Amino acid sequence: MIQVRNLKKTFGPKVAVGGVTFKVEKGEVLGFLGPNGAGKSTTMRMITGFIPPTGGEAIIGGFNIVEHPIEAKRLMGYLPENAPSYADMTVAGFLGFAAELRGLSGSAKKKAVDRAVEMCFLENVLHQSVETLSKGYRHRTCFAQSIIHDPEVLILDEPTDGLDPNQKHEVRTLIRKMGQSKAIIFSTHILEEVEAVCSRAIIIDRGVIVANGTPAELKARSPQAGAITLRLSGGEPTGGVKAVRSKIESLSAVEQVNVISDSPLTLRVFARKNNASAELAAALSDLASKERWQITELHAEEGRLDEVFRNITLPDTKSGGKENQ
Amino acid sequence: MKPILTITKRELTGYFASPVAFVFIVIFLMLSGFFTFMVGGFFERGQASLESFFAWHPWLYLFLVPAVGMRMWSEERRLGTLELLLTMPVTPWQAILGKFFAAWLVVALALGLTFPIWLTVNYLGNPDNGIILAGYLGSFLMGGAYLSITAMTSAMTRNQVVAFIVSVVLSLFLILAGYPPVTNLLTAWASPLLVDAIAAFSVMTHFESIQKGVIDSRDILYFLSVIVFSLFTTGVIVRTHRAG
Ligand SMILES: Nc1ncnc2c1ncn2[C@@H]1O[C@H](COP(=O)(O)OP(=O)(O)OP(=O)(O)O)[C@@H](O)[C@H]1O
Ligand SMILES: [Mg+2]
């Protein structure tokens, strides 16, 4: 549905987006991650046809956004960053305007507005003017605008920004549900959101894609991923922490053991080989029953997205990033 | 066509939801009444015509029309709604025309509401209503010309004050190029041919000739070409200068 090839944007000497390529099919929700100033919004603006790319192309449902902008835009709903809306209109008026620009009129328009209002919980503020709304409601109003024509493609720039926890949850649920039948790209700084909603995530840094995969694949890139956390109960095991540690270290599958806490004794055990956590867990539980240690917890670490994110993007941020003008 | 109408409708609700349209209309009516009757010597002239009424329009519009039009694009930029508008399935042309027509309608409405003056002259005497109609047409076209210039300056900046000032200066230029005190001054330096050529670019020249009751297609063409040129430039600006 969305095909982005080598998309580039430079502002004067500054490279905002340095050639990104990816694809999003129907039924996919693509999470767009990256530090501030990485080029997420700029990429979305090019895909939605707001700013022309310096190079490369974006094709939406077969229509090139530069060559056939109207056809491509018809297929898309877009929530820009900061959720702009006409301050002097009422919520109902604004949504009606959006619906009309999308070519809806009469009862189809009314139905579309009602549906969007219901999905975004705007009933209470329908006749209030946009400028008197709270930030979260303004955000929801603009979100409602993006889904008013039930588009096949949705581009959402930080859709949960400024929403309360309940609304964040609602919007995530909504995105996940819509993701079954649409192609969705959304950007966020909240990593749990990626795990909760996305079928795939892209991390973009300084205008280039530095990681692209399912949330599980990305998490597996964490150094912790696959390590086993082991917690023992009861009093001091025979020989103390040191003895336990050296016994575990002597197992052939073990690469390294870190003590996380002394009491209750908690250890993180890293496997020698990749993807060997099951084998390692078995070896550990064998050892524990032999030594009569009481295991209260034994689980494989999944790895953490925030760690992966930091590992991938931190070196660049340290060296000054691009926000150094 | 439909998107133009939708945008015009939205702009009109914008004008009437804010005080802009009301303030413009009220001030325009008050000032035109004041200038016509107090300064223009409407009664002293003792003739049944609206000459003293129309004569002030180039100057009234100079400040009032940019005040109406300055928000046209600046506001969209400032609020970020430009991003919304230009990612809708509408062409920049439709957006430009929709906005322009809405503002022009506000000007037309203000002009239309001066009808009591027209009733007054008809009550007091027997004016040539053909000439008056031509005057209204000329005034309407001149308002459109100023407005298109304001649309252009408004597209350049997110700051309404800057848009206002630049369009006042540009419009003033269009007035002065054919304003008799200025052209008289110029004839001392330049050949009359050149002065006439410059004056041909002035709204004054064309507005005055329409006001005399002769609707020359060249005068109409002049106003229309100012509008087309300015709106075309607006289109170029909007398209090349979207973000930021
Ligand atoms: N109109 C513009 N003129 C000049 N530079 C720009 C313009 N728009 C964006 N940039 C620059 O492009 C880079 C990418 O900006 P962008 O808004 O895409 O970042 P982002 O990933 O969305 O960041 P955030 O997480 O803060 O929203 C930044 O360095 C920014 O300063
Ligand atoms: Mg952004």
XYZ file of N, CA, C and O in Angstrom, chain A residues 11 41 45 48-52 69-70 73-74 76 78-81 84-89 94 96-98 100-105 109 142 145, chain B residues 2-3 5-7 9-11 13-15 17-18 71 75-76 79-92 94 99 239 242-244:
288
model
N 17.174 20.536 3.785
C 16.808 21.946 3.978
C 18.104 22.730 3.905
O 18.880 22.717 4.850
N 8.930 13.227 11.280
C 7.858 14.091 10.771
C 8.129 14.503 9.334
O 7.213 14.562 8.515
N 5.686 13.989 6.236
C 5.219 15.116 5.428
C 5.458 14.880 3.946
O 4.686 15.342 3.106
N 2.822 12.263 2.772
C 1.463 12.795 2.648
C 1.373 13.929 1.640
O 0.306 14.482 1.426
N 2.497 14.287 1.041
C 2.453 15.289 -0.014
C 2.457 16.722 0.473
O 2.166 17.631 -0.293
N 2.788 16.933 1.740
C 2.835 18.323 2.203
C 4.091 19.019 1.712
O 4.032 20.137 1.211
N 5.243 18.342 1.841
C 6.448 18.927 1.274
C 6.998 17.995 0.201
O 6.955 16.783 0.337
N 7.476 18.592 -0.893
C 8.005 17.757 -1.967
C 9.369 17.194 -1.566
O 10.163 17.888 -0.947
N -1.017 13.603 -6.989
C -1.251 13.932 -5.578
C -2.697 13.735 -5.123
O -2.929 13.228 -4.030
N -3.653 14.106 -5.974
C -5.044 14.060 -5.527
C -5.483 12.615 -5.280
O -6.049 12.293 -4.244
N -3.739 11.303 -2.185
C -4.240 11.914 -0.948
C -5.618 11.390 -0.584
O -5.975 11.333 0.584
N -6.402 11.034 -1.602
C -7.729 10.476 -1.326
C -7.652 9.218 -0.486
O -8.536 8.938 0.309
N -5.500 8.502 1.747
C -4.776 8.672 3.005
C -5.545 9.498 4.023
O -6.260 10.424 3.674
N -4.423 11.684 7.524
C -3.167 12.176 8.090
C -3.421 12.973 9.360
O -4.253 13.885 9.379
N -2.721 12.616 10.404
C -2.736 13.406 11.635
C -1.365 14.054 11.761
O -0.393 13.388 12.089
N -1.258 15.353 11.459
C 0.053 15.999 11.544
C 0.512 16.116 13.002
O -0.297 16.004 13.919
N 1.803 16.341 13.148
C 2.364 16.574 14.475
C 1.686 17.811 15.088
O 1.372 18.759 14.383
N -2.955 20.114 14.318
C -3.551 21.424 14.058
C -5.026 21.315 13.692
O -5.459 20.312 13.142
N -5.804 22.338 14.061
C -7.192 22.396 13.618
C -7.626 23.856 13.611
O -6.981 24.691 14.232
N -8.724 24.136 12.919
C -9.177 25.524 12.816
C -9.799 25.961 14.132
O -10.856 25.478 14.517
N -9.127 26.898 14.803
C -9.530 27.283 16.148
C -10.924 27.894 16.180
O -11.646 27.767 17.162
N -11.316 28.534 15.081
C -12.579 29.280 15.124
C -13.797 28.429 14.761
O -14.898 28.937 14.656
N -13.599 27.119 14.578
C -14.740 26.266 14.225
C -15.174 25.429 15.425
O -14.398 25.211 16.344
N -15.847 21.491 12.126
C -14.532 21.106 11.617
C -14.580 19.720 10.963
O -14.058 19.522 9.864
N -17.214 18.240 9.809
C -18.038 18.340 8.611
C -17.231 18.885 7.437
O -17.334 18.389 6.317
N -16.403 19.876 7.732
C -15.534 20.464 6.704
C -14.582 19.413 6.145
O -14.444 19.265 4.923
N -13.960 18.656 7.062
C -13.033 17.612 6.618
C -13.763 16.578 5.756
O -13.261 16.157 4.708
N -16.433 16.997 3.973
C -16.786 17.562 2.660
C -15.585 17.609 1.743
O -15.699 17.315 0.551
N -14.432 17.984 2.292
C -13.232 18.003 1.453
C -12.883 16.598 0.988
O -12.259 16.412 -0.050
N -13.297 15.607 1.772
C -13.062 14.219 1.373
C -14.127 13.738 0.408
O -14.218 12.541 0.112
N -14.993 14.654 -0.016
C -15.969 14.305 -1.035
C -17.247 13.695 -0.489
O -18.040 13.138 -1.245
N -17.458 13.769 0.821
C -18.695 13.230 1.376
C -19.717 14.346 1.496
O -19.373 15.492 1.759
N -20.996 14.000 1.310
C -22.023 15.020 1.508
C -23.318 14.335 1.931
O -23.435 13.115 1.874
N -22.050 12.096 4.717
C -21.222 12.983 5.522
C -21.612 12.887 6.989
O -20.763 12.767 7.864
N -8.480 16.298 15.881
C -7.671 16.184 14.668
C -7.522 14.724 14.260
O -7.499 14.396 13.077
N -10.546 13.697 12.420
C -10.478 14.192 11.054
C -9.731 13.218 10.148
O -10.092 13.018 8.987
N -16.439 21.751 -6.262
C -17.007 21.508 -4.929
C -16.022 21.871 -3.808
O -16.418 22.553 -2.855
N -14.742 21.455 -3.930
C -13.811 21.829 -2.860
C -13.687 23.343 -2.703
O -13.550 23.839 -1.582
N -15.985 25.535 -3.116
C -17.168 25.965 -2.373
C -17.037 25.630 -0.893
O -17.354 26.439 -0.019
N -16.557 24.413 -0.629
C -16.382 23.984 0.759
C -15.414 24.916 1.488
O -15.658 25.330 2.623
N -14.316 25.253 0.804
C -13.320 26.115 1.439
C -13.867 27.523 1.615
O -13.665 28.155 2.653
N -16.932 28.338 2.080
C -17.868 28.282 3.215
C -17.117 28.312 4.547
O -17.483 29.029 5.467
N -16.057 27.527 4.621
C -15.289 27.485 5.860
C -14.664 28.840 6.179
O -14.692 29.312 7.308
N -14.137 29.473 5.161
C -13.516 30.774 5.366
C -14.540 31.786 5.844
O -14.260 32.596 6.721
N -17.276 31.173 7.552
C -17.569 30.957 8.980
C -16.421 31.516 9.809
O -16.643 32.073 10.871
N -15.186 31.372 9.307
C -14.034 31.935 10.013
C -14.154 33.441 10.149
O -13.936 34.004 11.225
N -14.542 34.109 9.044
C -14.657 35.571 9.086
C -15.739 36.020 10.061
O -15.591 37.019 10.745
N -17.036 34.151 12.569
C -16.851 33.690 13.943
C -15.915 34.633 14.683
O -16.029 34.832 15.889
N -14.982 35.221 13.957
C -14.101 36.212 14.570
C -14.692 37.584 14.259
O -15.560 37.708 13.417
N -5.117 37.544 7.090
C -5.117 36.263 7.779
C -5.183 35.070 6.815
O -4.930 33.952 7.189
N -2.486 32.899 8.816
C -3.132 32.189 9.914
C -2.983 30.679 9.746
O -2.721 29.964 10.702
N -3.113 30.205 8.513
C -2.970 28.774 8.243
C -1.560 28.304 8.590
O -1.364 27.223 9.117
N -1.128 28.449 12.560
C -1.830 27.380 13.270
C -1.376 25.992 12.832
O -1.691 25.004 13.475
N -0.679 25.927 11.704
C -0.266 24.622 11.185
C -1.348 23.935 10.368
O -1.171 22.810 9.916
N -2.481 24.619 10.177
C -3.571 23.987 9.429
C -3.258 23.905 7.943
O -3.921 23.169 7.215
N -2.228 24.650 7.518
C -1.819 24.562 6.115
C -1.464 23.115 5.770
O -1.769 22.615 4.693
N -0.843 22.448 6.742
C -0.442 21.054 6.543
C -1.676 20.171 6.355
O -1.680 19.251 5.555
N -2.706 20.511 7.100
C -3.955 19.761 7.001
C -4.604 20.007 5.638
O -5.000 19.086 4.927
N -4.689 21.287 5.286
C -5.377 21.686 4.061
C -4.686 21.110 2.828
O -5.326 20.598 1.920
N -3.355 21.175 2.807
C -2.636 20.767 1.610
C -2.423 19.256 1.533
O -1.931 18.757 0.532
N -2.800 18.519 2.585
C -2.730 17.066 2.469
C -4.129 16.482 2.258
O -4.303 15.279 2.207
N -5.118 17.363 2.149
C -6.460 16.943 1.737
C -6.451 16.793 0.214
O -5.606 17.388 -0.460
N -7.388 16.040 -0.333
C -7.399 15.912 -1.794
C -7.933 17.163 -2.479
O -8.951 17.132 -3.143
N -7.253 18.281 -2.280
C -7.606 19.502 -3.005
C -6.325 20.038 -3.630
O -5.246 19.845 -3.089
N -6.457 20.705 -4.762
C -5.278 21.293 -5.380
C -5.029 22.646 -4.713
O -5.969 23.262 -4.197
N -3.789 23.119 -4.726
C -3.525 24.455 -4.181
C -4.423 25.505 -4.824
O -4.880 26.436 -4.180
N -7.518 25.221 -5.842
C -8.853 25.244 -5.246
C -8.812 25.964 -3.902
O -9.708 26.735 -3.574
N -10.410 30.563 -0.770
C -10.116 31.583 0.236
C -10.323 32.987 -0.328
O -10.868 33.862 0.332
N 3.102 26.751 -3.082
C 3.647 25.460 -3.475
C 5.123 25.301 -3.114
O 5.569 24.212 -2.798
N 6.116 25.568 1.613
C 5.050 24.977 2.413
C 5.391 24.886 3.881
O 4.655 25.340 4.724
N 6.515 24.242 4.148
C 6.875 24.076 5.557
C 7.605 25.322 6.026
O 8.253 25.997 5.259
N 7.492 25.599 7.307
C 8.282 26.675 7.895
C 7.671 28.040 7.810
O 6.604 28.252 7.342
